[in-house]
XYZ file of C-alpha atoms in Angstrom:
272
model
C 92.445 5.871 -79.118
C 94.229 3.857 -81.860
C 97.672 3.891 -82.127
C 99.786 5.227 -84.869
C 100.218 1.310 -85.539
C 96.497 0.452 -86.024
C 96.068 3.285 -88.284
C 98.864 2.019 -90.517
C 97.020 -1.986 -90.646
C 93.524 -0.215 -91.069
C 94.747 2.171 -93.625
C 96.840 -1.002 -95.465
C 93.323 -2.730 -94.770
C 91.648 -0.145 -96.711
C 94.002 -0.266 -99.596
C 93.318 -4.119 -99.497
C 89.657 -4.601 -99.778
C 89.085 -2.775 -102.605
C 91.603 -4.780 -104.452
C 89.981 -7.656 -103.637
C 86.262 -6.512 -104.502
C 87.653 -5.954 -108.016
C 88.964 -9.582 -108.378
C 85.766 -10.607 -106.965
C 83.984 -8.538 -109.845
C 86.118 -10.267 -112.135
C 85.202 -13.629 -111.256
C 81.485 -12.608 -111.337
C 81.949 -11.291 -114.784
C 84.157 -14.359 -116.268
C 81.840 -17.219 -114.212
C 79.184 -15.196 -116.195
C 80.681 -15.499 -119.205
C 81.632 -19.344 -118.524
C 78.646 -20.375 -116.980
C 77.158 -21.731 -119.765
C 77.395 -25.961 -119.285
C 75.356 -26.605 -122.842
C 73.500 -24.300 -124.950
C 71.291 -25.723 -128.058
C 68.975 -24.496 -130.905
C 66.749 -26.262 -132.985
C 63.608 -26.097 -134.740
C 60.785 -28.528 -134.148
C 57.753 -29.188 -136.432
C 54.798 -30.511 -134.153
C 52.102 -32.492 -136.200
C 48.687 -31.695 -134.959
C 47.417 -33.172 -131.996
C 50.706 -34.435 -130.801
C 53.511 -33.570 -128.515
C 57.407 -33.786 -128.780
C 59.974 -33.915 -125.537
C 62.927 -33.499 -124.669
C 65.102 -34.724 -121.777
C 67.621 -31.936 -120.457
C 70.480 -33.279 -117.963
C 72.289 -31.273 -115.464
C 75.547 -31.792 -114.543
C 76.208 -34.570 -112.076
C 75.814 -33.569 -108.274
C 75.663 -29.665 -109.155
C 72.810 -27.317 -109.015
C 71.937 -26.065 -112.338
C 69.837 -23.652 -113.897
C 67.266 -24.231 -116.884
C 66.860 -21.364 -119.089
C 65.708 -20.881 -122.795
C 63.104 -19.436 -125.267
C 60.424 -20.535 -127.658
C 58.953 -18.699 -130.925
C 56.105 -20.196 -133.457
C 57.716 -19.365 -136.818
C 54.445 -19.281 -138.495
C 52.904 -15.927 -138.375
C 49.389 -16.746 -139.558
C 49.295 -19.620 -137.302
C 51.067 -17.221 -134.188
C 47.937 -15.421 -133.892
C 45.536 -18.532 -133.284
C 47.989 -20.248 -130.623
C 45.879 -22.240 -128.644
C 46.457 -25.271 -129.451
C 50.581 -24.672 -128.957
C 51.667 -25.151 -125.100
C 55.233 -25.656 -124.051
C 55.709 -27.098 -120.528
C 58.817 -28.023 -118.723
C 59.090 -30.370 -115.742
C 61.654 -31.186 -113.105
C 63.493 -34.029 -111.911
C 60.398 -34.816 -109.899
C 58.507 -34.600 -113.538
C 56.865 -31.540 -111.501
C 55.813 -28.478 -113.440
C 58.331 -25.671 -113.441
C 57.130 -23.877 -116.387
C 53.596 -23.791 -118.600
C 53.503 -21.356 -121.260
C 50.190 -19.048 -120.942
C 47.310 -19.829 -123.369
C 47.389 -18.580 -126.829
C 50.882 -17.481 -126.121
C 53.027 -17.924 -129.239
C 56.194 -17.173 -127.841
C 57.722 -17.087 -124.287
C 60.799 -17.885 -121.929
C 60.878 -20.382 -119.432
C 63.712 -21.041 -116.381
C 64.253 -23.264 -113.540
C 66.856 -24.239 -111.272
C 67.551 -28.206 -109.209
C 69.351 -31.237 -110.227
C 68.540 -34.312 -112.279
C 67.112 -34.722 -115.595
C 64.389 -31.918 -116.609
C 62.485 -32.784 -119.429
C 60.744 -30.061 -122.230
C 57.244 -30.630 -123.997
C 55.851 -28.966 -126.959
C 52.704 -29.811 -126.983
C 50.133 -29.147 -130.732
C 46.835 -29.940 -128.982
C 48.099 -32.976 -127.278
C 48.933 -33.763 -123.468
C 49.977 -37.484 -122.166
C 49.746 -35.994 -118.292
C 46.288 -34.496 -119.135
C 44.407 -36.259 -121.722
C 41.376 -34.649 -120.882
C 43.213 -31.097 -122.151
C 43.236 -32.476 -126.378
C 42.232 -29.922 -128.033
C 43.889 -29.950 -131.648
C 42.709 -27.968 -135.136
C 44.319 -29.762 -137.502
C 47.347 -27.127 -137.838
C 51.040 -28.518 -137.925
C 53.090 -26.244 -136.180
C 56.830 -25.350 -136.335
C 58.416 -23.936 -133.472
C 62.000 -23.027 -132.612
C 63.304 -23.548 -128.991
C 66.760 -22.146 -127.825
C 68.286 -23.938 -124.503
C 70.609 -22.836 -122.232
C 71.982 -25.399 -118.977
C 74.080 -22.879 -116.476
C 75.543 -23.632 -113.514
C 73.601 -22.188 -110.928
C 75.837 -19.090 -110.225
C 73.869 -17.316 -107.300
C 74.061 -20.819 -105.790
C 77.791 -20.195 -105.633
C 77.288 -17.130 -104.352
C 75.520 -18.062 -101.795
C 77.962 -21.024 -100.560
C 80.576 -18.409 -100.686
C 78.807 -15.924 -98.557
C 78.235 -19.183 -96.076
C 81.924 -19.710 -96.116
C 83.049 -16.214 -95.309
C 80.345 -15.916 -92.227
C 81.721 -19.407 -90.667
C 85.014 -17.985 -91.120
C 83.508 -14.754 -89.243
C 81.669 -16.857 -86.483
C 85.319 -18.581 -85.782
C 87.080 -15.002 -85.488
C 84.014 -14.924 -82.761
C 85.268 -16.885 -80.452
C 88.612 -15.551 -80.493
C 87.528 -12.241 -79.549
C 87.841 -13.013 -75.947
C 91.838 -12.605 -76.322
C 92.057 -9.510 -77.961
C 92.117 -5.672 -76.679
C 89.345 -3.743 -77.000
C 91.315 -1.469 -79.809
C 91.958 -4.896 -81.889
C 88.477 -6.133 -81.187
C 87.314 -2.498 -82.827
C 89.241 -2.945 -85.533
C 88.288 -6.662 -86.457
C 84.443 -5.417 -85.541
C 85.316 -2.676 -88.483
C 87.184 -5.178 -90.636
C 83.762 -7.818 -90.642
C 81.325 -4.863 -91.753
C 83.816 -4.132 -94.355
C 83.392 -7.741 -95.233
C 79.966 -7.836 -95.325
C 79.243 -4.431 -96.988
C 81.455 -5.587 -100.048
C 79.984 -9.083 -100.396
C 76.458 -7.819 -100.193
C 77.580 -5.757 -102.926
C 79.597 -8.733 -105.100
C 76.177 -10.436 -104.699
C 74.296 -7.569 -105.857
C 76.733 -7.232 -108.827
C 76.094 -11.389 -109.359
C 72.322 -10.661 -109.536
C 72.457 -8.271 -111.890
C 74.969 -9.399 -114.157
C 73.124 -12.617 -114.125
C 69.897 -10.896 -115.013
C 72.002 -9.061 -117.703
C 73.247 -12.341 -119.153
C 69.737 -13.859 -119.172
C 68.438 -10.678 -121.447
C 71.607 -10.943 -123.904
C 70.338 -14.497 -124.458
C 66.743 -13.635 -125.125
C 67.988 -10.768 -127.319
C 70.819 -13.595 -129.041
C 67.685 -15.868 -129.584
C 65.243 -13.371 -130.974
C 67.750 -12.389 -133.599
C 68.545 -16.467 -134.830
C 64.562 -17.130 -135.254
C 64.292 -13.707 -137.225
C 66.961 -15.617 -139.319
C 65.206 -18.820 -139.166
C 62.338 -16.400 -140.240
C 63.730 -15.088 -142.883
C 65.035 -18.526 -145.009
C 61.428 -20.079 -144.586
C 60.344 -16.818 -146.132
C 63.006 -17.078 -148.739
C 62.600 -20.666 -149.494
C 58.634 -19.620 -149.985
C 59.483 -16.965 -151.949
C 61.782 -19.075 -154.431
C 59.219 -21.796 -154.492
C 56.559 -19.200 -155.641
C 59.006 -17.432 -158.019
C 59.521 -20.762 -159.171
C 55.800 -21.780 -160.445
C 55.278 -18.648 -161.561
C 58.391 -19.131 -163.779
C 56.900 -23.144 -164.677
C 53.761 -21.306 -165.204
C 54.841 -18.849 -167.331
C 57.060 -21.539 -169.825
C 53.794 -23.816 -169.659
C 51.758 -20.785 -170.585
C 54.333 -19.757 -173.629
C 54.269 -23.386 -174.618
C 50.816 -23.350 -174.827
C 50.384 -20.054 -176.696
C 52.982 -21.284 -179.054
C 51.217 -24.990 -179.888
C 47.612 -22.763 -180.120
C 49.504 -20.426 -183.090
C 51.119 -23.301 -184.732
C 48.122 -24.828 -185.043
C 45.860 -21.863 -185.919
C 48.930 -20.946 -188.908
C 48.099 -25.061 -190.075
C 43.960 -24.429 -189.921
C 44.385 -21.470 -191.972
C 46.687 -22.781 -194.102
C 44.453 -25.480 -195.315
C 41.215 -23.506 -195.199
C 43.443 -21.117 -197.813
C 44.311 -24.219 -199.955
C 40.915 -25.525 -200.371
C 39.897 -22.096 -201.632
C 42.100 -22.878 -204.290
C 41.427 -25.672 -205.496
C 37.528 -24.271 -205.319
């Protein structure tokens, strides 16, 4: 039986853990937050039968994460996508990532250390020459990149850290009563149970980030969308408007000189 003692420590025990499972979830939720190392968007225009890369470094001796999006801006050209391919390749120059055929927009990720590098290829390949297989289409494309620190990663180490520190209180067991060996037995599954559960929480709020980004980058190519559609809507409105003063030009040199012919046809008749 436990002692009026032990119920006190596993009772202030109690009132502990949960105090620190909450700091732990806010950690999670600001190294979520913070995680971002570099983020980037740009717009690239990809003649045909070419390709156009990119060289993404991680931080220096850390484990980082790749992450972004790519969207073909051109909606005529979206639907006949073949020739578009975006590929990205690790520090090993090792394919992490092909977009699928015909695909005219997608998401990409990987994770490792080095210098990644990003293609986007218009019917063009330098690895596989044999794979050319341009139409003659230029091609603009907007790509959105993200370099996080690898958070699970973190995680992970942490966990690691915590279960050394549990295999030490291992070998001290032999000293202790069998009421204090209980208790540290019930103390460890405690442990356990709430970082199983701050790793669950990392997972998902990492997953969470990830779609807040796609979501963040679908919204800035709608914009992006939306000024090429302006800009080709103010360059129509503007020939129609050159058109239009050509046109009136025109119509007003045609009745000038029609009011001259008729003017001198009148004056020969009379003199006649």
């Amino acid at each position: 039986m436990l002692t009026m003692n032990d119920k006190r420590q596993r009772h202030r025990s109690q009132l502990r853990h949960p105090s620190v499972s909450f700091s732990a979830l806010i950690v999670i939720v600001l190294a979520a937050t913070a995680a971002v190392v570099e983020s980037i968007t740009f717009t690239i225009n990809v003649d045909s039968g070419t390709e156009t890369c990119l060289t993404l470094p991680t931080p220096p001796n850390e484990k980082a994460s790749i992450r972004g999006t790519f969207e073909l801006f051109d909606e005529e050209k979206a639907i006949s996508a073949k020739p578009l391919r975006v590929v990205l390749y690790d520090a090993q120059q090792a394919i992490a990532y092909k977009s699928a055929q015909n695909a005219g927009q997608g998401m990409f990720s990987a994770d490792g250390m080095g210098k990644f590098r990003l293609c986007v290829e218009n019917g063009a390949s330098k690895t596989n020459p044999a794979a050319r297989r341009p139409d003659g289409e230029d091609r603009q494309v907007g790509v959105s990149i993200r370099v996080k620190s690898a958070l699970l990663q973190q995680m992970n180490d942490f966990n690691k850290q915590k279960q050394t520190a549990f295999n030490k209180q291992e070998n001290n067991r032999n000293t202790l009563s069998i009421e204090e060996r209980r208790h540290l037995e019930w103390e460890e599954s405690q442990e356990s149970e709430k970082l199983k559960r701050t790793e669950q929480i990392a997972e998902l709020t990492d997953s969470l980030s990830s779609k807040i980004d796609v979501l963040s980058d679908h919204l800035n190519y709608l914009k992006v969308r939306h000024l090429i559609h302006e800009d080709i809507s103010q360059q129509t409105f503007g020939r129609i408007i050159k058109w239009n003063v050509i046109q009136g030009f025109a119509l007003v040199c045609i009745s000038v000189g029609q009011i001259f012919a008729i003017r001198k046809v009148v004056e020969k008749r009379r003199y006649m």
